Short mmCIF file of C-alpha atoms and ligand atoms in Angstrom, two decimals:
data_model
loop_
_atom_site.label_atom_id
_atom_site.label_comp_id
_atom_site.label_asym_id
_atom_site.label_seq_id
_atom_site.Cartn_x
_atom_site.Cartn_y
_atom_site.Cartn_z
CA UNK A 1 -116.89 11.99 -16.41
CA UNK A 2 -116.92 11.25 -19.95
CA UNK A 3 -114.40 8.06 -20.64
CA UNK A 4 -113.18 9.61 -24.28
CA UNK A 5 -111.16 13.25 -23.15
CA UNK A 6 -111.64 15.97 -26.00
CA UNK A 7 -108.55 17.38 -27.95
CA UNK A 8 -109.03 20.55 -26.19
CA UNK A 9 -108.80 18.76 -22.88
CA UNK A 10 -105.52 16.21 -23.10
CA UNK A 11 -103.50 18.21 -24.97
CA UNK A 12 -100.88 16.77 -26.99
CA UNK A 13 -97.75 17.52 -28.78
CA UNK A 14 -97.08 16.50 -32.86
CA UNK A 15 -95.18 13.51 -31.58
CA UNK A 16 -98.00 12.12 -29.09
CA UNK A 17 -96.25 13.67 -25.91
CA UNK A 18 -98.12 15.59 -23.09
CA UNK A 19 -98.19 19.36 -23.93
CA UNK A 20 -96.11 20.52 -21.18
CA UNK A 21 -93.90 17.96 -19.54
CA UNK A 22 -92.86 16.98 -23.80
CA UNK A 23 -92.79 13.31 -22.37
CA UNK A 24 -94.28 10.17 -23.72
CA UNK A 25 -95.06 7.22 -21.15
CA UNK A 26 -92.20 4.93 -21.78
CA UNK A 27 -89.84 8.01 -20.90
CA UNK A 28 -90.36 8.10 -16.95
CA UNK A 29 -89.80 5.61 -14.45
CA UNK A 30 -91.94 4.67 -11.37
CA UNK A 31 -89.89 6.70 -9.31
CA UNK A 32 -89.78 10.07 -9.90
CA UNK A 33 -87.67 12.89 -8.13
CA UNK A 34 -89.12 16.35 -8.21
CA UNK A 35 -87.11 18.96 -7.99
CA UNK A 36 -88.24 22.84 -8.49
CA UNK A 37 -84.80 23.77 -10.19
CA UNK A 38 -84.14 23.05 -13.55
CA UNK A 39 -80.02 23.17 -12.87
CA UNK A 40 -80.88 20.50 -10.42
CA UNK A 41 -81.54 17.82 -12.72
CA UNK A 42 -78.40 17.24 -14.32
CA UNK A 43 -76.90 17.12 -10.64
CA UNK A 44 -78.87 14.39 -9.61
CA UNK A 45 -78.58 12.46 -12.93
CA UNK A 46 -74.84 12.83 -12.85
CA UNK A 47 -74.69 9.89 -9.98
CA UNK A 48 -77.20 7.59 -12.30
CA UNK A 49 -75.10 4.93 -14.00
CA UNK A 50 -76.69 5.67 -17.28
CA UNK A 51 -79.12 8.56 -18.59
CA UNK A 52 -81.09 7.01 -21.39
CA UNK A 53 -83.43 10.47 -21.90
CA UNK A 54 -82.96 13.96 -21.69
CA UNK A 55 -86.17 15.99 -22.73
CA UNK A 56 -87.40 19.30 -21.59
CA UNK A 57 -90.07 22.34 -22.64
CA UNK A 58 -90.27 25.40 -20.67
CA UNK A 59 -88.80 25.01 -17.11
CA UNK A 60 -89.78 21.27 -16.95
CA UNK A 61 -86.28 19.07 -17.71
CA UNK A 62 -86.66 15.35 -17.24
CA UNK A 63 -83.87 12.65 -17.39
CA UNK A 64 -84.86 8.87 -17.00
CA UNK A 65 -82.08 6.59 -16.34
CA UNK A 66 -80.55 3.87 -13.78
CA UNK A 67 -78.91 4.04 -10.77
CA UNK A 68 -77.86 0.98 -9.19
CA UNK A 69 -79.77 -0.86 -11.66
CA UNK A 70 -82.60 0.51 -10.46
CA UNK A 71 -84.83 2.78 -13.26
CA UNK A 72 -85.45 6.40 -11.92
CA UNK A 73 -86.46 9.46 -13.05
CA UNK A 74 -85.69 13.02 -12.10
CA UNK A 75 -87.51 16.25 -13.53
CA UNK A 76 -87.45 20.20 -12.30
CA UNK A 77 -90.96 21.43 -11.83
CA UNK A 78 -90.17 25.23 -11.80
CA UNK A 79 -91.34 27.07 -9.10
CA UNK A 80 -94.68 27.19 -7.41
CA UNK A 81 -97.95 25.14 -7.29
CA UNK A 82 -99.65 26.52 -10.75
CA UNK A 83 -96.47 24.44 -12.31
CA UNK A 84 -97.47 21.32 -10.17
CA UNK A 85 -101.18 21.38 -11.57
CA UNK A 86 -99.42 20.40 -14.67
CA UNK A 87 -96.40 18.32 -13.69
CA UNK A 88 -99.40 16.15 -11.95
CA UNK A 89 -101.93 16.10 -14.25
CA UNK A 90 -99.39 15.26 -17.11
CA UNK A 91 -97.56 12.64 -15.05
CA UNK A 92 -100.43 11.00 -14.00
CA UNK A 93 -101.45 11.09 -17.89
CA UNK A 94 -98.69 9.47 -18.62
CA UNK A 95 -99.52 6.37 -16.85
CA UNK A 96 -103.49 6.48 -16.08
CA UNK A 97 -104.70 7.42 -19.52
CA UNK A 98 -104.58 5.90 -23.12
CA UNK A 99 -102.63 8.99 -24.81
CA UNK A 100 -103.64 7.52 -27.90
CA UNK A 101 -107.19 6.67 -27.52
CA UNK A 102 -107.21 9.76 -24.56
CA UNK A 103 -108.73 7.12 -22.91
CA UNK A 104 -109.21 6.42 -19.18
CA UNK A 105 -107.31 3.32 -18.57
CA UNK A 106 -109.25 0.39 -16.15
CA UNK A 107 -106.30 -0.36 -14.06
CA UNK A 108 -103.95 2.08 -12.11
CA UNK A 109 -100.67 2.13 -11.67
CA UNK A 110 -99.15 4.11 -8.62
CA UNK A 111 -95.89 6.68 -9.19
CA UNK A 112 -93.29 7.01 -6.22
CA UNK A 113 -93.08 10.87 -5.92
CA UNK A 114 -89.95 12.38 -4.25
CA UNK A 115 -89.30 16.11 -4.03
CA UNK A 116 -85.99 16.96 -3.37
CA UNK A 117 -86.23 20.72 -2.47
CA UNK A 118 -85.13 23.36 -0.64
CA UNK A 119 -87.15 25.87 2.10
CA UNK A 120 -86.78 28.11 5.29
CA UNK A 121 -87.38 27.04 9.18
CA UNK A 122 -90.12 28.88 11.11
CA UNK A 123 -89.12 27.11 13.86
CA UNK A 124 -86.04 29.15 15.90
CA UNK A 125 -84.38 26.02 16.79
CA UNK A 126 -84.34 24.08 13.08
CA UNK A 127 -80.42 24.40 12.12
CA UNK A 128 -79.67 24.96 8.48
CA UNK A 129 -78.20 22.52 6.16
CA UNK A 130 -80.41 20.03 7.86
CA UNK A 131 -82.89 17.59 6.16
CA UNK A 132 -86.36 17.85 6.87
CA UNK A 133 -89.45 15.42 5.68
CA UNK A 134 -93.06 16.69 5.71
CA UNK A 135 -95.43 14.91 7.45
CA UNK A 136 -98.42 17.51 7.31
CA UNK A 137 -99.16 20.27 4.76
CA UNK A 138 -100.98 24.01 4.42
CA UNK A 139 -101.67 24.98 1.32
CA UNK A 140 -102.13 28.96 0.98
CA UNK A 141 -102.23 28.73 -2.81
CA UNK A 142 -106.09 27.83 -3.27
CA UNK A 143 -105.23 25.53 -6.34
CA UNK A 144 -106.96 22.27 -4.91
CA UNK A 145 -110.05 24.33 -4.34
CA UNK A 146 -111.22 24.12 -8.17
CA UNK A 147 -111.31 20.26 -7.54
CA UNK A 148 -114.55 19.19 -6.61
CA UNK A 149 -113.38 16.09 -5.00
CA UNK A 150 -110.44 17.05 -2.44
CA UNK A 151 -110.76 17.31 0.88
CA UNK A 152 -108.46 16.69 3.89
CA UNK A 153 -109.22 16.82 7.41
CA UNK A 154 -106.84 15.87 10.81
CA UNK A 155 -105.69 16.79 13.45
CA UNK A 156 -103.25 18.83 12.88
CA UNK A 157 -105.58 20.96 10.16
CA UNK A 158 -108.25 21.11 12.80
CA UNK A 159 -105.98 22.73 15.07
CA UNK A 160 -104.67 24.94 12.57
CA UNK A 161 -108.27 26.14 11.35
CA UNK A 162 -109.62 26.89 14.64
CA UNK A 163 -106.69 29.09 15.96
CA UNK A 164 -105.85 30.93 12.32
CA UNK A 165 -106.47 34.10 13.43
CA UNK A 166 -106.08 35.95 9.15
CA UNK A 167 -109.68 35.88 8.06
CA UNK A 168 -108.91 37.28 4.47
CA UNK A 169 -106.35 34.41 3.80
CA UNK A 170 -108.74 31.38 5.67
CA UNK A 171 -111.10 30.60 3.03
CA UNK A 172 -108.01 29.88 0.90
CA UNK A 173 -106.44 26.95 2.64
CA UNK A 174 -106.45 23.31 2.20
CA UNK A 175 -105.05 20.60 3.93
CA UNK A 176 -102.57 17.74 2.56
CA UNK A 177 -100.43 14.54 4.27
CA UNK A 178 -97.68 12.54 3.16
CA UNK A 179 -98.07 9.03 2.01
CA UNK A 180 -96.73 7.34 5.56
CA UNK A 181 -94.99 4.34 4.38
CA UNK A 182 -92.87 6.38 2.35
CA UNK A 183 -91.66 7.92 5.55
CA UNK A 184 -89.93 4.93 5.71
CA UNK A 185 -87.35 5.99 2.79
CA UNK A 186 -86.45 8.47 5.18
CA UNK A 187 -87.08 7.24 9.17
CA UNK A 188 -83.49 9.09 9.77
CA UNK A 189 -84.27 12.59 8.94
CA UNK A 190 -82.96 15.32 11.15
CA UNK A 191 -86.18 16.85 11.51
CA UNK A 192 -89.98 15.45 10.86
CA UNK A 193 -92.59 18.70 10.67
CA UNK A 194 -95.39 20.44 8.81
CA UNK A 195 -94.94 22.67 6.13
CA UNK A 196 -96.43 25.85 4.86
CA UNK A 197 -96.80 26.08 0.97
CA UNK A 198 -97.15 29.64 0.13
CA UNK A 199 -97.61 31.14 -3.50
CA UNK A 200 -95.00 33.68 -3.39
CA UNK A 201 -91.24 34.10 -1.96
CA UNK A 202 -91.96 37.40 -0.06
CA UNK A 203 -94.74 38.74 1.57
CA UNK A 204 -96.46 35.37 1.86
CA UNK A 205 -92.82 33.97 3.25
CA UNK A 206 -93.17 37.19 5.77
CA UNK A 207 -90.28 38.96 3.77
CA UNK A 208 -90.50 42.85 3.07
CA UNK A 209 -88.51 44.63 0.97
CA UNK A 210 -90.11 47.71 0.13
CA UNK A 211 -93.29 46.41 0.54
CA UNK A 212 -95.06 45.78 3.68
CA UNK A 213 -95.91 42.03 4.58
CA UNK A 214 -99.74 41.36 6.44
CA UNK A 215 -98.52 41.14 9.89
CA UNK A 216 -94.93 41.58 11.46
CA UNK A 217 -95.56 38.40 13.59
CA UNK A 218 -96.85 35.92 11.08
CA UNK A 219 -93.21 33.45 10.99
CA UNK A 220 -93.74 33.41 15.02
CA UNK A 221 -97.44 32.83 14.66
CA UNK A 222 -97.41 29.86 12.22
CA UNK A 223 -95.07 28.36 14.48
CA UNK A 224 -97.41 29.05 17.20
CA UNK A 225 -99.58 26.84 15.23
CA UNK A 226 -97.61 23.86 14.45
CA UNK A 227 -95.13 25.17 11.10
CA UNK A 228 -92.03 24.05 11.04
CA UNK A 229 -91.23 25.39 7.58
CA UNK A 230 -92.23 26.77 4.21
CA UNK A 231 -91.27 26.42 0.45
CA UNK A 232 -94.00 26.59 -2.61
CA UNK A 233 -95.10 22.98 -3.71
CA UNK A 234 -95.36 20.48 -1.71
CA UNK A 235 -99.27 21.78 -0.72
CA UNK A 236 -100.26 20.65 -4.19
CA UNK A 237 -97.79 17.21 -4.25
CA UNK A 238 -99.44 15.56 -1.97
CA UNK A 239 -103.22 16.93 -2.63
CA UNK A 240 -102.83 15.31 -5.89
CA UNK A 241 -101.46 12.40 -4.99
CA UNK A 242 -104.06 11.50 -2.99
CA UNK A 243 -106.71 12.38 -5.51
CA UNK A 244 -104.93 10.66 -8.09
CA UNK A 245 -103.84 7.41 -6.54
CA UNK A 246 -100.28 8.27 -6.08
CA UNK A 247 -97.62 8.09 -3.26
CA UNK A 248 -95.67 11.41 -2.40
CA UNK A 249 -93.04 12.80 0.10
CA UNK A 250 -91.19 15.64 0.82
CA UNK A 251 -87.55 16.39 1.80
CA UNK A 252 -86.31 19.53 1.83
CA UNK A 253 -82.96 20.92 2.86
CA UNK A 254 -83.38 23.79 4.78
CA UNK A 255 -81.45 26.50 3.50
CA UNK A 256 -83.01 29.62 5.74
CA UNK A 257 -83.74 29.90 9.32
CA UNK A 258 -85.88 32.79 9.26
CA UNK A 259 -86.40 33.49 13.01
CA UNK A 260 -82.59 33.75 13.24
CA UNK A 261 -81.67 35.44 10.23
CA UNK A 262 -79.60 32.68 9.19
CA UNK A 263 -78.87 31.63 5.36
CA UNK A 264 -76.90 28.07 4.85
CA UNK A 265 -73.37 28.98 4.76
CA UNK A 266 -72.65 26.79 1.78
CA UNK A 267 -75.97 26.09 -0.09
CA UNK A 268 -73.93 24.38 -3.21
CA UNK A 269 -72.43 22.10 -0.66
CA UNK A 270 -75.71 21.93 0.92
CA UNK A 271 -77.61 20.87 -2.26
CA UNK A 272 -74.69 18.23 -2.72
CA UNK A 273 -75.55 16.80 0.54
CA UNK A 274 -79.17 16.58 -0.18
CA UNK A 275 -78.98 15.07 -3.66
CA UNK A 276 -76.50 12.19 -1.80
CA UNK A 277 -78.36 11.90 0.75
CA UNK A 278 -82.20 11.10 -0.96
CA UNK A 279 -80.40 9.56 -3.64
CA UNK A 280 -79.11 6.63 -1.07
CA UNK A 281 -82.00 6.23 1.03
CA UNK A 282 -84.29 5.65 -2.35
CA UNK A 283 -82.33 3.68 -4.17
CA UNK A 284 -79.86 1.05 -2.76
C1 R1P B 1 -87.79 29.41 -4.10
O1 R1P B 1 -86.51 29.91 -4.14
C2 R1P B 1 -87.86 27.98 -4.62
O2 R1P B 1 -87.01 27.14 -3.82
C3 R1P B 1 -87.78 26.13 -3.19
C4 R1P B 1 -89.19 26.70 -3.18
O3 R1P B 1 -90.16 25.71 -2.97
C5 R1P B 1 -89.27 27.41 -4.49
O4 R1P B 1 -89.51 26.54 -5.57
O5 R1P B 1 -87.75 24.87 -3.81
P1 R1P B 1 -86.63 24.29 -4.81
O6 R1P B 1 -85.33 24.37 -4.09
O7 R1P B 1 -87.04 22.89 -5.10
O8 R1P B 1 -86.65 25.14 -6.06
N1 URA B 2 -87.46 28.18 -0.46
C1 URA B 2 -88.45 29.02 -0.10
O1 URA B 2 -89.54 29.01 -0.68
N2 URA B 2 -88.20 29.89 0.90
C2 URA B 2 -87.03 29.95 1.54
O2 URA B 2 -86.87 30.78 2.44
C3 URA B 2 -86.00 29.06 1.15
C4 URA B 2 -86.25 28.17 0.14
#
């Protein structure tokens, strides 16, 4: 790879900002909350002591500021993993590359990746309004495909791969983990599992309106094979982390028991509880 990236290929605003996240590097902290909802941010910057910057550009709001005298940074990444292949790419920009030079930059720093979402249990006995941490991830959105260099194999995908019994949706999946000692922000978590990213919220998720989904059983059969629970990003979080030097987890409230038919009750209140509840654990 060339060391000197072409106009075309780090694109940048007037101002010197990445293209899509409108950020320049001094305006994110090392830890960084990710959060698919834009009306999430202010929520979770209301508890910071101090917001120092607001900035946003399509569905992608940051605000950097303190909390406990600690720096943080929160930003919405829309939904789905196309919007990740930028939030990624840009972030890790921000902090890995000379913006001005668009120069590769000899020494690395790591980011502290948090997403702070919100998904729907697989599993029949997962109770709503319950946190939940990733430890494994499916990818069914193909995106870390066009990268020459991932690759993830365990356990747990092994398994997965062998007994996948969809042949037209195989050759799409990858495999992703979370960044273990990060676990340790969150060693109290209702549940621990392995989570399905899917790129869509209905047929993919196994829901039909008036269109037929692929099979009637697919919920009960990826929980035959080891899914505890679905949303759309987290696939592409941690694939890029890895590739990029970076250190990711997941929590995700879950909001839907599928296999029960049950929505959360409350999901403001339940979002509330989430926001405190990451919020203490990363920052004390
Ligand atoms: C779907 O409603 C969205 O909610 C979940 C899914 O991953 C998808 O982005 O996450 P957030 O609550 O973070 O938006
Ligand atoms: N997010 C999803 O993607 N699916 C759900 O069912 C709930 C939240």
């Amino acid at each position: 790879m060339l060391n000197k990236l072409a106009a075309s290929e780090l694109v940048l605003n007037d101002d010197g900002s990445v293209y899509h996240l409108n950020l320049l590097p001094e305006d994110i902290a090392d830890k960084i909350i990710l959060v698919g909802d834009p009306d999430r941010v202010p929520k979770v910057s209301q508890y910071f002591d101090k917001v120092e910057i607001k900035k946003n550009k399509r569905e992608f709001y940051t605000h950097t500021g303190t909390l406990r005298g600690e720096r943080v940074t929160v930003m919405s990444t829309g939904i789905g993993t196309e919007n990740i292949d930028i939030v990624m790419n840009e972030l890790d920009a921000l902090v890995n590359i000379d913006l001005k030079n668009k120069e590769l930059k000899s020494d690395h720093k790591t980011l502290e990746l948090f997403r702070m979402g919100t998904c729907g249990s697989v599993n029949p006995d997962v109770q709503v309004d319950n946190m939940l941490v990733t430890q494994n991830v499916v990818g069914f959105d193909g995106l870390m495909h066009f990268y020459q260099d991932y690759h993830c194999e365990n356990e747990f995908s092994k398994n997965f791969i062998a007994k996948f019994p969809y042949e037209k949706i195989k050759p799409m999946l990858y495999f992703a983990e979370w960044a273990e000692d990060m676990g340790n922000y969150f060693a109290d978590a209702k549940y621990h599992g392995n989570t399905a990213t899917f790129p869509g919220f209905y047929a993919p998720q196994g829901r039909q309106l008036r269109l037929k989904a692929l099979d009637d059983k697919f919920l009960e059969t990826l929980n035959d094979l080891g899914i505890t629970n679905f949303e759309m990003e987290t696939s592409a979080i941690y694939a890029f982390s890895k590739l990029l030097g970076h250190k990711a987890i997941t929590v995700n409230n879950v909001i839907a028991n599928r296999r029960r038919g049950e929505f959360s009750a409350d999901h403001h209140a339940s979002e509330k509880s989430l926001i405190e509840w990451v919020l203490d654990r990363i920052i004390k």
